[in-house]
Coordinates of C-alpha atoms in Angstrom, one line a residue:
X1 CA -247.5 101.5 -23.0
X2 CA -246.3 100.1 -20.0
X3 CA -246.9 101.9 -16.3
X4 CA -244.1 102.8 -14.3
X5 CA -243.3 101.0 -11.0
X6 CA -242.0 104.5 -8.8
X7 CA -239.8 103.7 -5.7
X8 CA -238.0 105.6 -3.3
X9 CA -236.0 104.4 -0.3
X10 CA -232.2 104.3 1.1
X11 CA -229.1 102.1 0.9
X12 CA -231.1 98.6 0.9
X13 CA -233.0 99.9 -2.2
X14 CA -231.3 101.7 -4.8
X15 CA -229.8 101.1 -8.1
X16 CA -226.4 101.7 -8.0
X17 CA -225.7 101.1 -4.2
X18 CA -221.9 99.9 -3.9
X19 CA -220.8 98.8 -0.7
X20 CA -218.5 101.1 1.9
X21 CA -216.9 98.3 3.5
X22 CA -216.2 96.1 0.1
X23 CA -215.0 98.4 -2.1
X24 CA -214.0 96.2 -4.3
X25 CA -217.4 94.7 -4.6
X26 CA -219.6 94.3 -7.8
X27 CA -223.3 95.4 -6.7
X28 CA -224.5 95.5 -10.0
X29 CA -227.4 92.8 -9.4
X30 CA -230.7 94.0 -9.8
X31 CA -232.2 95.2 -7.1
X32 CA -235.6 94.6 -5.7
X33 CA -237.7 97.5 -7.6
X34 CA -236.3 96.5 -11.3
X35 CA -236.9 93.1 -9.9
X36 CA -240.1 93.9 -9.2
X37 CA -241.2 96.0 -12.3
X38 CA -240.2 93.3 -14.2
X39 CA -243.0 90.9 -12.3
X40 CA -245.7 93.4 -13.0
X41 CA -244.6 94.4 -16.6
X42 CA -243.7 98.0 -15.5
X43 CA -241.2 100.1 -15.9
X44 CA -239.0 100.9 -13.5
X45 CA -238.4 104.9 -11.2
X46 CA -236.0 103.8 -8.6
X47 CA -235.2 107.9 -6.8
X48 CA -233.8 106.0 -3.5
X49 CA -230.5 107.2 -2.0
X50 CA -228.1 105.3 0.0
X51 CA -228.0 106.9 3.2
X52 CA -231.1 109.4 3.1
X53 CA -233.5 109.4 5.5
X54 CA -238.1 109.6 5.2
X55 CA -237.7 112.9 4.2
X56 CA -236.2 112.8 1.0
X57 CA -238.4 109.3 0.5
X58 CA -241.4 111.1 0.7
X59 CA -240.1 114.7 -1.2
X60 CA -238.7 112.8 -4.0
X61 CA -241.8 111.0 -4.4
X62 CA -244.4 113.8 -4.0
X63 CA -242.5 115.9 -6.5
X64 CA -242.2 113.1 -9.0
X65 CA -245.8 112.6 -8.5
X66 CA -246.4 116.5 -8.8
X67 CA -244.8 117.3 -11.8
X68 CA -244.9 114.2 -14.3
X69 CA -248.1 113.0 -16.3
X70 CA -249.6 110.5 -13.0
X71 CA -251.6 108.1 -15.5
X72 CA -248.4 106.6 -16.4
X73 CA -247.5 105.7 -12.8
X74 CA -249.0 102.1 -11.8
X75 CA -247.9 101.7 -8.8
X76 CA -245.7 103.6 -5.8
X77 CA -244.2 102.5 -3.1
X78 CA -242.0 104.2 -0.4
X79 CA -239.4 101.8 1.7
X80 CA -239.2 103.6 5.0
X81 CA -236.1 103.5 6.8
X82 CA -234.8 105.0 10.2
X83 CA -236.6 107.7 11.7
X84 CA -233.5 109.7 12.9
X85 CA -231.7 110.4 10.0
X86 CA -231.8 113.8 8.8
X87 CA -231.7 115.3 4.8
X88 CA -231.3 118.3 3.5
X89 CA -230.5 120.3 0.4
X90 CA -228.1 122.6 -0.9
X91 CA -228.1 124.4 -4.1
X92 CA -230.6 121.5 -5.5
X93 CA -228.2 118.6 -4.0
X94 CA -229.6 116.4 -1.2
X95 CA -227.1 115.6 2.0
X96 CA -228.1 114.1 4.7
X97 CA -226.7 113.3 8.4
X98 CA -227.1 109.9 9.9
X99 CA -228.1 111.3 13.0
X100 CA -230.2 114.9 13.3
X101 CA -228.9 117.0 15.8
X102 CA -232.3 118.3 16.5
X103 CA -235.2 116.4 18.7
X104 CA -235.5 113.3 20.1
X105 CA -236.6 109.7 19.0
X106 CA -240.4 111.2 19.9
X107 CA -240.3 114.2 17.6
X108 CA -238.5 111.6 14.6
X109 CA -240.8 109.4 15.1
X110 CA -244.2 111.9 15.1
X111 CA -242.5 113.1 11.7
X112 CA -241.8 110.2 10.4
X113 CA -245.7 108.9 11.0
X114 CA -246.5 112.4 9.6
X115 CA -244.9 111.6 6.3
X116 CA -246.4 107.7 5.9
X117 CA -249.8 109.6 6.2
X118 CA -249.0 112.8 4.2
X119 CA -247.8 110.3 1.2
X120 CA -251.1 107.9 1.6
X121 CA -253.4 111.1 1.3
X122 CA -251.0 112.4 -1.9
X123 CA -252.0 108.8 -3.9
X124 CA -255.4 109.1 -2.7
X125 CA -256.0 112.5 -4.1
X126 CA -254.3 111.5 -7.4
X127 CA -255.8 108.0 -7.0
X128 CA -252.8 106.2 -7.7
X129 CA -251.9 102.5 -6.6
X130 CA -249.3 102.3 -3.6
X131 CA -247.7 100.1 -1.0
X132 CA -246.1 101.4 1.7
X133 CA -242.8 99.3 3.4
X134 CA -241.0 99.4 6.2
X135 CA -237.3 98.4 4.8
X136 CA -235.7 99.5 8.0
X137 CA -236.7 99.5 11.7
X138 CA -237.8 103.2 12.3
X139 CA -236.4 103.3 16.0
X140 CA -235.3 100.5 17.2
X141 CA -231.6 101.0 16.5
X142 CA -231.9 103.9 18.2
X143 CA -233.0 102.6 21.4
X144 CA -230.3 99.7 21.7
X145 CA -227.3 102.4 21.0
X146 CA -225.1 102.5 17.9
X147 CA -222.0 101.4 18.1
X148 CA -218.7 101.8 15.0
X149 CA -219.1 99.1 12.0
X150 CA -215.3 97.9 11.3
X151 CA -214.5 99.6 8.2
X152 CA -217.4 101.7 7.5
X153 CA -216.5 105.4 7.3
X154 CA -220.2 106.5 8.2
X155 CA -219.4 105.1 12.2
X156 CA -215.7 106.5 13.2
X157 CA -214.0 104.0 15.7
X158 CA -214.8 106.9 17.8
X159 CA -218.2 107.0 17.7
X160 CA -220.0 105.6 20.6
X161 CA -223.9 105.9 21.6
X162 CA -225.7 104.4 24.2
X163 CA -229.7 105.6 24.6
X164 CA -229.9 107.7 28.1
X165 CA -233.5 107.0 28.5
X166 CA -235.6 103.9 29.7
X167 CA -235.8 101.8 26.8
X168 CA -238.5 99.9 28.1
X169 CA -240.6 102.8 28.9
X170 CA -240.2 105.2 26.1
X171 CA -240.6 101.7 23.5
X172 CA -244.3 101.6 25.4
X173 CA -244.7 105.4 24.8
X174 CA -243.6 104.9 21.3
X175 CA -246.0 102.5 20.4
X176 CA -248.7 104.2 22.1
X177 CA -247.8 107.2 19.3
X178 CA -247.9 104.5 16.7
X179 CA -251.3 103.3 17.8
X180 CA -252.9 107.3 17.0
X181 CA -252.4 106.7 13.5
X182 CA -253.8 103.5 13.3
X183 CA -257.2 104.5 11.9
X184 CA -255.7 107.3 10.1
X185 CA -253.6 104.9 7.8
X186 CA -254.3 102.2 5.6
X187 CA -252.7 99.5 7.3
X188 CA -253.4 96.9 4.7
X189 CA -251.2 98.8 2.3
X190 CA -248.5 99.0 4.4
X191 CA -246.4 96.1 5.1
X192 CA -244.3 96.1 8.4
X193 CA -247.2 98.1 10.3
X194 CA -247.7 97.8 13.6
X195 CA -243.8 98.4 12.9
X196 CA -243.2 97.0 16.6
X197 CA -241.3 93.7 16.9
X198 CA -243.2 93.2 20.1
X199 CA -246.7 93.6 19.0
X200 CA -246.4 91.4 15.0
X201 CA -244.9 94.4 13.1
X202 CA -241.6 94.2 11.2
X203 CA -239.1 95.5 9.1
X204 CA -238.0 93.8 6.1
X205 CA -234.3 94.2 6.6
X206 CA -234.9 91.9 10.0
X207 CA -237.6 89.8 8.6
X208 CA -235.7 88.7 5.0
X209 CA -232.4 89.6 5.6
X210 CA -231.5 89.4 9.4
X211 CA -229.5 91.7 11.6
X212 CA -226.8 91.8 13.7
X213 CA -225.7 89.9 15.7
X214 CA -227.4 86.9 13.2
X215 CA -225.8 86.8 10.0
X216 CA -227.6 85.3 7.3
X217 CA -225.1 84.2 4.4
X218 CA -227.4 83.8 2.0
X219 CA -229.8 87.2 2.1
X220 CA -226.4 89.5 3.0
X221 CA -223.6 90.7 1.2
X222 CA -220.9 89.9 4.4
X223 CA -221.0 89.4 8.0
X224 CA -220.0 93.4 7.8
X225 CA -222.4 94.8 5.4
X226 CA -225.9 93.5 6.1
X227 CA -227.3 94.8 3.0
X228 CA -229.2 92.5 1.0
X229 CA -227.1 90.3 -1.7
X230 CA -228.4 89.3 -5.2
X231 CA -230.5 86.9 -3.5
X232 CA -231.5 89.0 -0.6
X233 CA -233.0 91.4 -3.0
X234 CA -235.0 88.5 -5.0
X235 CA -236.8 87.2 -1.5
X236 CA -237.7 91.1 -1.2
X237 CA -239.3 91.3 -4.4
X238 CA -241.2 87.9 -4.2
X239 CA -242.3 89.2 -0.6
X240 CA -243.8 92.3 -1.7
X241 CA -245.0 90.9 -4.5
X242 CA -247.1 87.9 -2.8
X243 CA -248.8 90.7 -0.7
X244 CA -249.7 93.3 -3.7
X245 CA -253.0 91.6 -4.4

């Protein structure tokens, strides 16, 4: 019996992501958890959502884990993405906002280190293999402004965001929150950590694929949609892969 490979993440992880801005689009390649599985002999639980936010990463993955027979999971692994996205649930349906209304990039952030920790404790008391990822920058986004994509319906032509604080500053004072949970988590299981550009951590949007303004042909599906092409998803797989030991 083959062990199953159980994933959760956003848009730059799941199955049957399509593309916003090409419509038209076939994004049926595999992406990089079947990819993956299929390196390791597993099957393959892909629960991310395009979209979604840490939240729903870690719910779906704790009640997965919670309520289905563990010894057939071989290995689990989380691909974080921004920290202040929002999710939420109605009548058993999950939603989310792209932005929450509520807090600041402090509080998101604080949750979103309390989740990486609350899901390495959950596989440690079930003792089940995992690897956490950073697929997207938790914060960094945030502090250089948003600005509309051309032809995405997420970000209106009307929708404008520059950060009101001292980048500079609250970056330090982000890392320094960062740096707390540094002998609380299992850094070598989680690539991307320090998750700081400055101090050697990463993302592995930025790191494979690129952002804007670079375009990277080859790893991207357009100069509009940064998500990872075919390829882009094969370099992801190899990369976390090479580092499973």
């Amino acid at each position: 019996m083959k062990k199953i490979l159980l994933v959760s993440g956003c848009s730059n992880t799941e199955k049957d992501f399509y593309s916003d801005i090409h419509t038209e689009l076939d994004c049926s390649w595999p992406k990089w958890p079947e990819i993956l599985a299929k390196k390791l002999d597993m099957d393959c639980i892909n629960l991310a959502k395009s979209g979604m936010g840490n939240e729903y990463i870690y719910t779906t993955l704790l009640r997965y884990i919670t309520t289905n027979d563990r010894d057939k999971i071989g290995l689990v692994i989380p691909a974080w993405t921004q920290n202040q996205r929002k999710d939420y649930q109605q009548k058993g349906y999950w939603y989310n906002q792209r932005v929450d209304p509520d807090g600041d990039v402090f509080s998101w952030m604080r949750r979103t280190l309390d989740y990486y920790l609350s899901f390495q404790i959950l596989c440690e008391r079930y003792n089940l293999p995992y690897m956490q990822v950073q697929m997207l920058s938790p914060y960094i986004d945030w502090l250089n402004g948003l600005t509309p994509r051309d032809n995405d319906p997420i970000y209106p032509e009307d929708f404008r965001y520059t950060y009101p604080g001292n980048k500079e500053t609250d970056n330090k004072k982000l890392i320094e929150m960062i740096t707390e949970y540094e002998d609380l988590l299992d850094t070598k299981k989680f690539l991307g950590w320090p998750l700081s550009h400055e101090y050697e951590g990463y993302s592995l949007q930025k790191r494979l694929i690129g952002v804007r303004p670079k375009v990277n042909p080859e790893t991207m599906i357009s100069e509009k949609d940064h998500h990872p092409n075919a390829r882009g998803h094969k370099i992801i797989a190899e990369f976390i892969y090479d580092r499973l030991g």
